[in-house]
Short mmCIF file of C-alpha atoms and ligand atoms in Angstrom, two decimals:
data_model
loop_
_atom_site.label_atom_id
_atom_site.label_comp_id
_atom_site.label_asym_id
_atom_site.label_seq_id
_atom_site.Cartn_x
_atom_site.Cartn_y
_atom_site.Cartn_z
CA UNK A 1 112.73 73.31 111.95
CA UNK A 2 115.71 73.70 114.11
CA UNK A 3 118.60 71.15 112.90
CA UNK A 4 121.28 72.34 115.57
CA UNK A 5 121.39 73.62 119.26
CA UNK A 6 120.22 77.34 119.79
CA UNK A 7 117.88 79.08 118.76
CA UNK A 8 116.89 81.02 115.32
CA UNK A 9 116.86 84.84 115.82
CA UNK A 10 118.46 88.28 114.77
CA UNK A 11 119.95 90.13 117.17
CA UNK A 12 119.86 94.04 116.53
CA UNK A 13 123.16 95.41 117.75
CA UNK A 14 122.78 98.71 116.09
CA UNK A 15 119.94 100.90 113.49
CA UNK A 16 121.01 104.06 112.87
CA UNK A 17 121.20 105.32 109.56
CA UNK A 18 124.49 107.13 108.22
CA UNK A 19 125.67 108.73 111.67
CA UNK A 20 124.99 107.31 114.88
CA UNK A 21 122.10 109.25 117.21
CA UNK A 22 121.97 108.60 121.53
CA UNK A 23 119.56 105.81 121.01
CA UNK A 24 120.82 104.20 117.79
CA UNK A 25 124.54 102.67 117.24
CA UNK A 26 125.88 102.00 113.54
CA UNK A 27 124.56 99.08 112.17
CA UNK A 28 125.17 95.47 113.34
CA UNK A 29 122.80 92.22 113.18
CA UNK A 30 123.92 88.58 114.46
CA UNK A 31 121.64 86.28 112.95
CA UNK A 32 121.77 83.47 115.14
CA UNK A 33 121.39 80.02 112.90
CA UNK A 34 121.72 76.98 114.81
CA UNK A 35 124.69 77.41 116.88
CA UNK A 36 126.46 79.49 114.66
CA UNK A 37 125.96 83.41 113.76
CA UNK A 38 126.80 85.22 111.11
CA UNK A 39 127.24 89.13 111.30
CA UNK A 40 125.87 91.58 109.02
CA UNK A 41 127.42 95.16 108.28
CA UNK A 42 129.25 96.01 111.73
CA UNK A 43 129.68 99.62 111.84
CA UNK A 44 131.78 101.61 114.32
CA UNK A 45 130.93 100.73 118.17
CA UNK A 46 129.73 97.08 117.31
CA UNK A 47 132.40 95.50 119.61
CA UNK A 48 130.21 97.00 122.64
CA UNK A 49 127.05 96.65 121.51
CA UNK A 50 127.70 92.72 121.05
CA UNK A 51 128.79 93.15 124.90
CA UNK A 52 125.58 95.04 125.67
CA UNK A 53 123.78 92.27 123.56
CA UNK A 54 125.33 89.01 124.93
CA UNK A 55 126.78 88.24 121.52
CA UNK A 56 129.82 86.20 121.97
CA UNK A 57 132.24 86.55 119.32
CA UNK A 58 133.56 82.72 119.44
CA UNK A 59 130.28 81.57 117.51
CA UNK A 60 130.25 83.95 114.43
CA UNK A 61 131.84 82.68 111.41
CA UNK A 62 131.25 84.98 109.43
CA UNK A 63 130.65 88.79 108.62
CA UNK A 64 128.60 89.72 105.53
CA UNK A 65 129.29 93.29 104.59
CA UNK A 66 127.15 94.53 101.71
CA UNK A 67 128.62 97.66 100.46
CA UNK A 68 131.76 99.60 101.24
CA UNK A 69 130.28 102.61 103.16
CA UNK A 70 131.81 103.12 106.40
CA UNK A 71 128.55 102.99 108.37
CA UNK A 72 128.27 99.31 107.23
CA UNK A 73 132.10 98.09 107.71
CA UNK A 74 133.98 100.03 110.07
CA UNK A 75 133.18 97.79 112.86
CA UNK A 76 135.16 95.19 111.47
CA UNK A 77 138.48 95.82 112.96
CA UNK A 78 136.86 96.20 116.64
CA UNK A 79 135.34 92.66 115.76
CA UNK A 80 138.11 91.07 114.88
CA UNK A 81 140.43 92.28 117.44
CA UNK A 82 137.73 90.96 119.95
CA UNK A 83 138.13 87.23 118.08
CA UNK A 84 141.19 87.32 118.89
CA UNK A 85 140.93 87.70 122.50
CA UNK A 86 138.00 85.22 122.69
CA UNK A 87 139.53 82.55 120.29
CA UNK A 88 142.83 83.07 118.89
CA UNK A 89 143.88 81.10 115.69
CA UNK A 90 140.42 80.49 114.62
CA UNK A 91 138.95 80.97 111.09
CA UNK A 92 136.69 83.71 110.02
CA UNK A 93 135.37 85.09 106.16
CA UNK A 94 134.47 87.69 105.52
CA UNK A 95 132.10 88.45 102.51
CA UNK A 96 131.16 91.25 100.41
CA UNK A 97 130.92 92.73 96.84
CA UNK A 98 133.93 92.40 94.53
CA UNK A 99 134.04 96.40 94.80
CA UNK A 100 134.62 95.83 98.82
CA UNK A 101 137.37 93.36 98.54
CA UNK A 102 140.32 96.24 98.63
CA UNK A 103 138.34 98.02 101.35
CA UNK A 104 137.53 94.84 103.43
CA UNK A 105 141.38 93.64 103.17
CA UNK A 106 142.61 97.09 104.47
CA UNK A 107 140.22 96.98 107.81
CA UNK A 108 141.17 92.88 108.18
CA UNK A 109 144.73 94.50 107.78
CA UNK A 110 144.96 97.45 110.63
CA UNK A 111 143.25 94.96 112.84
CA UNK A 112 146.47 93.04 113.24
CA UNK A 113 144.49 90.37 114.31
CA UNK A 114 145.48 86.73 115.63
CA UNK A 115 142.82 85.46 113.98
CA UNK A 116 142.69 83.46 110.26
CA UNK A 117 141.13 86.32 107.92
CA UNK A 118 139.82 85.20 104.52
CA UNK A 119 138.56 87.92 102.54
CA UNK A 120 136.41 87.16 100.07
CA UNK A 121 134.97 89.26 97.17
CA UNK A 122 131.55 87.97 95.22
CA UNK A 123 130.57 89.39 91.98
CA UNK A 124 127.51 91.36 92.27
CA UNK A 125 125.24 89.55 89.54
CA UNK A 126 121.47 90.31 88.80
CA UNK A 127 121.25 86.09 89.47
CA UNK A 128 121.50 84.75 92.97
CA UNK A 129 125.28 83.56 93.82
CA UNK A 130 125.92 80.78 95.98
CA UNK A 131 128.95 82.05 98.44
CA UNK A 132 128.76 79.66 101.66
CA UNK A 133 127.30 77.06 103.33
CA UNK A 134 125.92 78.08 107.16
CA UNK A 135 125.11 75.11 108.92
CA UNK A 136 123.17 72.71 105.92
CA UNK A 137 121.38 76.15 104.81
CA UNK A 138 122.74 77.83 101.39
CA UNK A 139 124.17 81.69 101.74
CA UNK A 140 123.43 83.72 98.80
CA UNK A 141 124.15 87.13 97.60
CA UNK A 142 122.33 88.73 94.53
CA UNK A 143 123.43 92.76 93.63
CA UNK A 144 121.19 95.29 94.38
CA UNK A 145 121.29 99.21 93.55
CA UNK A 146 123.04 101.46 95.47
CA UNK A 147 125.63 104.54 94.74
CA UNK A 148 128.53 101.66 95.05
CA UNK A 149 127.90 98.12 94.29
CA UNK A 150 126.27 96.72 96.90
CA UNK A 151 125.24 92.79 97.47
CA UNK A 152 121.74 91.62 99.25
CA UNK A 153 121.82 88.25 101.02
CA UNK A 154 119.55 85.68 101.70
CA UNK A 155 120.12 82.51 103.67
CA UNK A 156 117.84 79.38 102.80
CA UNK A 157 117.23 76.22 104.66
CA UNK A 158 116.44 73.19 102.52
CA UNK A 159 113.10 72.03 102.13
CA UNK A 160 112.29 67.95 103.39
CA UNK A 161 110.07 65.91 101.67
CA UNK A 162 108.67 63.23 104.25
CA UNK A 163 107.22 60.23 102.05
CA UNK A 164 104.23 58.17 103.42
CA UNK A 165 105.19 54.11 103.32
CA UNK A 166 101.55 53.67 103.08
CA UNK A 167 100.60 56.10 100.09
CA UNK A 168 104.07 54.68 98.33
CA UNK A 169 102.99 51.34 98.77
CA UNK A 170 99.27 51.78 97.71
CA UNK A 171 100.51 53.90 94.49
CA UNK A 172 102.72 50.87 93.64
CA UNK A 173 105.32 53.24 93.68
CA UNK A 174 108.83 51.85 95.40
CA UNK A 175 112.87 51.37 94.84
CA UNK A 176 114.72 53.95 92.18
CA UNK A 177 111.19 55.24 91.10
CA UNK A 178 110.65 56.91 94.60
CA UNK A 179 113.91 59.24 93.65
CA UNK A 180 112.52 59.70 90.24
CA UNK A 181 108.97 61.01 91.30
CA UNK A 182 111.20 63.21 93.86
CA UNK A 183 113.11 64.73 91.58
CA UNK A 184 110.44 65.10 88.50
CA UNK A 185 107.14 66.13 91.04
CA UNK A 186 104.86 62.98 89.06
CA UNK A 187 105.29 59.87 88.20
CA UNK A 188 102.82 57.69 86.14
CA UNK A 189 99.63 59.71 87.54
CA UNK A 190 101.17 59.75 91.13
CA UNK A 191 101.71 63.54 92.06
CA UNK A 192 104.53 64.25 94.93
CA UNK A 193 102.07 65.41 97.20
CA UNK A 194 100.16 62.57 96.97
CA UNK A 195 102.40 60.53 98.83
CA UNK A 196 104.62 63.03 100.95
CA UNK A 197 104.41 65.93 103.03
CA UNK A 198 106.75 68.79 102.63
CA UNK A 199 107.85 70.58 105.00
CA UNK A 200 109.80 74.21 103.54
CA UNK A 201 112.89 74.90 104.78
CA UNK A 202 113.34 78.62 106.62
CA UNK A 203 114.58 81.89 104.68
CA UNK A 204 115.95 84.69 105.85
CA UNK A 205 117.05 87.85 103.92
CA UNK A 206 119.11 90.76 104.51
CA UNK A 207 118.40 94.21 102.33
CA UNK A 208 120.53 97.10 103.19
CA UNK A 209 121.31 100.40 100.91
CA UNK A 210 119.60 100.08 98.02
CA UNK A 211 116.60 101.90 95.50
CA UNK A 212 113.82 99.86 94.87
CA UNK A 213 114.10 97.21 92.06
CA UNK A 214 113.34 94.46 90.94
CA UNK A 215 116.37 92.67 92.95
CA UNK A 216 114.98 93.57 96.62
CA UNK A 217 111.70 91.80 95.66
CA UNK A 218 113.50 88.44 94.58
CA UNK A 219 116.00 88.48 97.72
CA UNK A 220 113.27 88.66 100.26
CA UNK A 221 111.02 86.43 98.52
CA UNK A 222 109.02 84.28 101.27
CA UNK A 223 111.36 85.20 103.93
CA UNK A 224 110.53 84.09 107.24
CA UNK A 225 112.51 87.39 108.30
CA UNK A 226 113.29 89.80 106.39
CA UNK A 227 115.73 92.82 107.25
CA UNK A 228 115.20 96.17 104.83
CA UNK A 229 116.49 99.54 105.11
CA UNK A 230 114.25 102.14 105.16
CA UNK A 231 116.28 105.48 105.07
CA UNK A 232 113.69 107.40 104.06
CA UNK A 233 109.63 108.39 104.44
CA UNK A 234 107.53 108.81 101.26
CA UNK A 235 107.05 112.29 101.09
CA UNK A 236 111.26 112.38 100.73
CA UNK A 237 111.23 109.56 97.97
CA UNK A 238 112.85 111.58 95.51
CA UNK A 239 115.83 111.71 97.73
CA UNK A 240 115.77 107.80 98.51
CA UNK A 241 116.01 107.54 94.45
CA UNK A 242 118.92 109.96 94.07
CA UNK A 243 120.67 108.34 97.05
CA UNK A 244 120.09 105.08 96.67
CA UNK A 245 117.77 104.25 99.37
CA UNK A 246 114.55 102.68 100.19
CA UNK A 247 111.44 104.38 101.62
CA UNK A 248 109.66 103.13 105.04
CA UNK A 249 106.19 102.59 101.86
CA UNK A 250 108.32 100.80 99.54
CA UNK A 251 109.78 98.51 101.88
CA UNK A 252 106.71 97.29 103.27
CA UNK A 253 105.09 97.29 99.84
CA UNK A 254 107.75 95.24 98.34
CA UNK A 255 107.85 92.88 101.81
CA UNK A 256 104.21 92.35 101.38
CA UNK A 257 103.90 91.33 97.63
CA UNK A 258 107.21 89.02 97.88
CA UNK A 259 105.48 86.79 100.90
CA UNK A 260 107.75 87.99 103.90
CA UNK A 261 106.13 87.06 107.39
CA UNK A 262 108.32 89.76 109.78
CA UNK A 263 109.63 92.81 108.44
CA UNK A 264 112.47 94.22 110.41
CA UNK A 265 112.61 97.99 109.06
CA UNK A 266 116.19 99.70 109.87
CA UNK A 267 118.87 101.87 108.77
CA UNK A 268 116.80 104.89 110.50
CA UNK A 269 117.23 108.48 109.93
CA UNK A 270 117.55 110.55 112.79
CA UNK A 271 115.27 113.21 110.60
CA UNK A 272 112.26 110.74 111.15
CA UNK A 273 110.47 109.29 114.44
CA UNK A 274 110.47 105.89 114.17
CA UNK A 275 107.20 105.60 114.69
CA UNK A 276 106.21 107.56 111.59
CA UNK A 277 108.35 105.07 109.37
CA UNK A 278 106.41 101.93 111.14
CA UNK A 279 102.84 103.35 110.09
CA UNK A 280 103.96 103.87 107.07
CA UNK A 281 105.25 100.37 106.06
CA UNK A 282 101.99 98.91 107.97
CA UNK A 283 100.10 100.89 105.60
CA UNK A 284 101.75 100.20 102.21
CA UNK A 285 101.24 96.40 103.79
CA UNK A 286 97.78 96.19 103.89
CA UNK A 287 97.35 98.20 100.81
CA UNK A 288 99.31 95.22 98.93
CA UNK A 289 96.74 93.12 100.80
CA UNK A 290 99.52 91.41 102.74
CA UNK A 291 100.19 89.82 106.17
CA UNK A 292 103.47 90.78 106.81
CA UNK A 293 104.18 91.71 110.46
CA UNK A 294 106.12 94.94 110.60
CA UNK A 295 108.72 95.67 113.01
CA UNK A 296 110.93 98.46 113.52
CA UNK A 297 114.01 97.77 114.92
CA UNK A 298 115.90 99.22 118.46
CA UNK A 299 119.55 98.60 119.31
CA UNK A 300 119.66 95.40 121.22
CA UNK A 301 115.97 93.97 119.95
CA UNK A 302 115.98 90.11 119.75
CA UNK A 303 113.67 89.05 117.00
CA UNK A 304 112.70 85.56 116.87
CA UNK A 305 112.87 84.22 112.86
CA UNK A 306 109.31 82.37 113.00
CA UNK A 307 108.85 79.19 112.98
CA UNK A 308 107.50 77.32 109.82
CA UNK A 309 104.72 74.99 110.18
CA UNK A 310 104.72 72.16 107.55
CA UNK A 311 102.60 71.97 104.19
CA UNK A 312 100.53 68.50 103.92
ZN1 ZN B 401 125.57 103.09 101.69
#
């Protein structure tokens, strides 16, 4: 459920995969989250495509870079030189692996930017790391596999637990021990859901360069929306291994078994049609016997993070 004004959605600003083709820019994504945005991985040209887009830059707090390749970061300058311009003076982070830090500085650096730069470096643990708070939702960042370390995020709204005054009062539950059955699930015979309704909060996760492991699994975990890279078809998976990639199969096989509702496949290869990749992450879906909704993803594609509906 929607907390703040505006509406929940990732905006594609660019898809390509290492070198930008005529229909696909570097990468970019503003995830719009309740009147604020955060921006994922601006590569080179992202200061136009958020013009093409309608992204203003006064609303984005913060850019999440996962890995130090170029084709993920170099946009940062252009984006913070455009801050500037829109809203001198104000505050911006930027995030990204410990192994980024010295890279992210430099680009925050040669931007020369009126704007307040704080650059911050997150260890890239096997555990998921707390790193922000994004309007009352936790931003975390767990390491994934790459050729360089590289960090996968995932934001997550809080769950509410609604309690019925009726089923309280006819459970003889009230006072202090309505906190304790909260926080322990039962209470005397009384289980939580007897006497609430819980409502989960939204997820969103954000996968880019990486090889399949265990890690991509747990960071899209029953994500509303998930974002994956999918550099590579099956019949090239040996060279998504030795790079450090994922295949179009193995993204929607690892979507489907961890619960996510929309797949948004990216990263594209200008070897492969699109199309091709799609099919194939549709397929390794309903082999998994999954529902997830596969989408791959143009420059400038507005995808709607969908709404949850609430659990009795
Ligand atoms: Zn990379």
């Amino acid at each position: 459920m929607s907390l703040g004004s505006g509406p929940r959605e990732l905006v594609v600003l660019g898809t390509a995969g290492a070198v930008p083709t005529r229909e696909r820019n570097h990468n970019g994504y503003v995830l719009r989250w309740d009147g604020t945005s955060v921006l994922f991985d601006p590569g080179e040209g992202i200061q136009r495509q958020m013009l093409h887009a309608g992204v203003s830059s006064p609303r984005i707090e913060r850019i999440c870079v996962t890995h130090r390749h170029n084709d993920h970061c170099l946009g940062v300058p252009g984006v913070l030189n455009r801050m500037a311009q829109d809203r001198p003076g104000r505050p911006v982070t930027v995030h990204g692996p410990e192994d980024a830090f010295e890279h992210l500085r430099a680009l925050a650096v040669v931007a020369q930017a009126n704007v307040r730069v704080t650059v911050q470096g997150h260890p890239a643990l096997d555990e998921e790391v707390p790193i922000a708070d994004v309007a009352g939702s936790a931003l975390t960042a767990r390491a994934l596999d790459h050729r360089v370390p590289a960090l996968g995020y995932r934001l997550t709204e809080p769950g509410h637990v609604t309690f019925s005054r009726d089923a309280l009062a006819a459970a003889g539950i009230s006072g202090p021990d309505v906190g304790r059955l909260q926080r322990e699930g039962e209470l005397r015979g009384v289980r939580l859901e007897d006497v609430s309704t819980h409502r989960p909060g939204q997820v969103v996760a954000f996968v880019m360069d990486t090889r399949l492991c265990p890690a991509v699994g747990a960071v899209v975990r029953d994500a509303d929306l998930a974002v994956l890279e999918c550099t590579f078809a099956e019949r090239d998976a040996h060279l998504a291994t030795a790079r450090g990639h994922l295949t179009a199969r193995q993204a929607g096989d690892v979507a489907a078994r961890a619960g996510v509702r929309t797949l948004v496949l990216t990263h594209v290869s200008a070897r492969y049609d699109a199309a091709e990749l799609g099919a194939e992450a549709r397929t390794a879906v309903a082999a998994a016997g999954g529902t997830t909704t596969v989408h791959v993803a143009q420059d400038l594609d507005v995808v709607a993070v969908p709404p949850r509906v609430g659990r009795g």
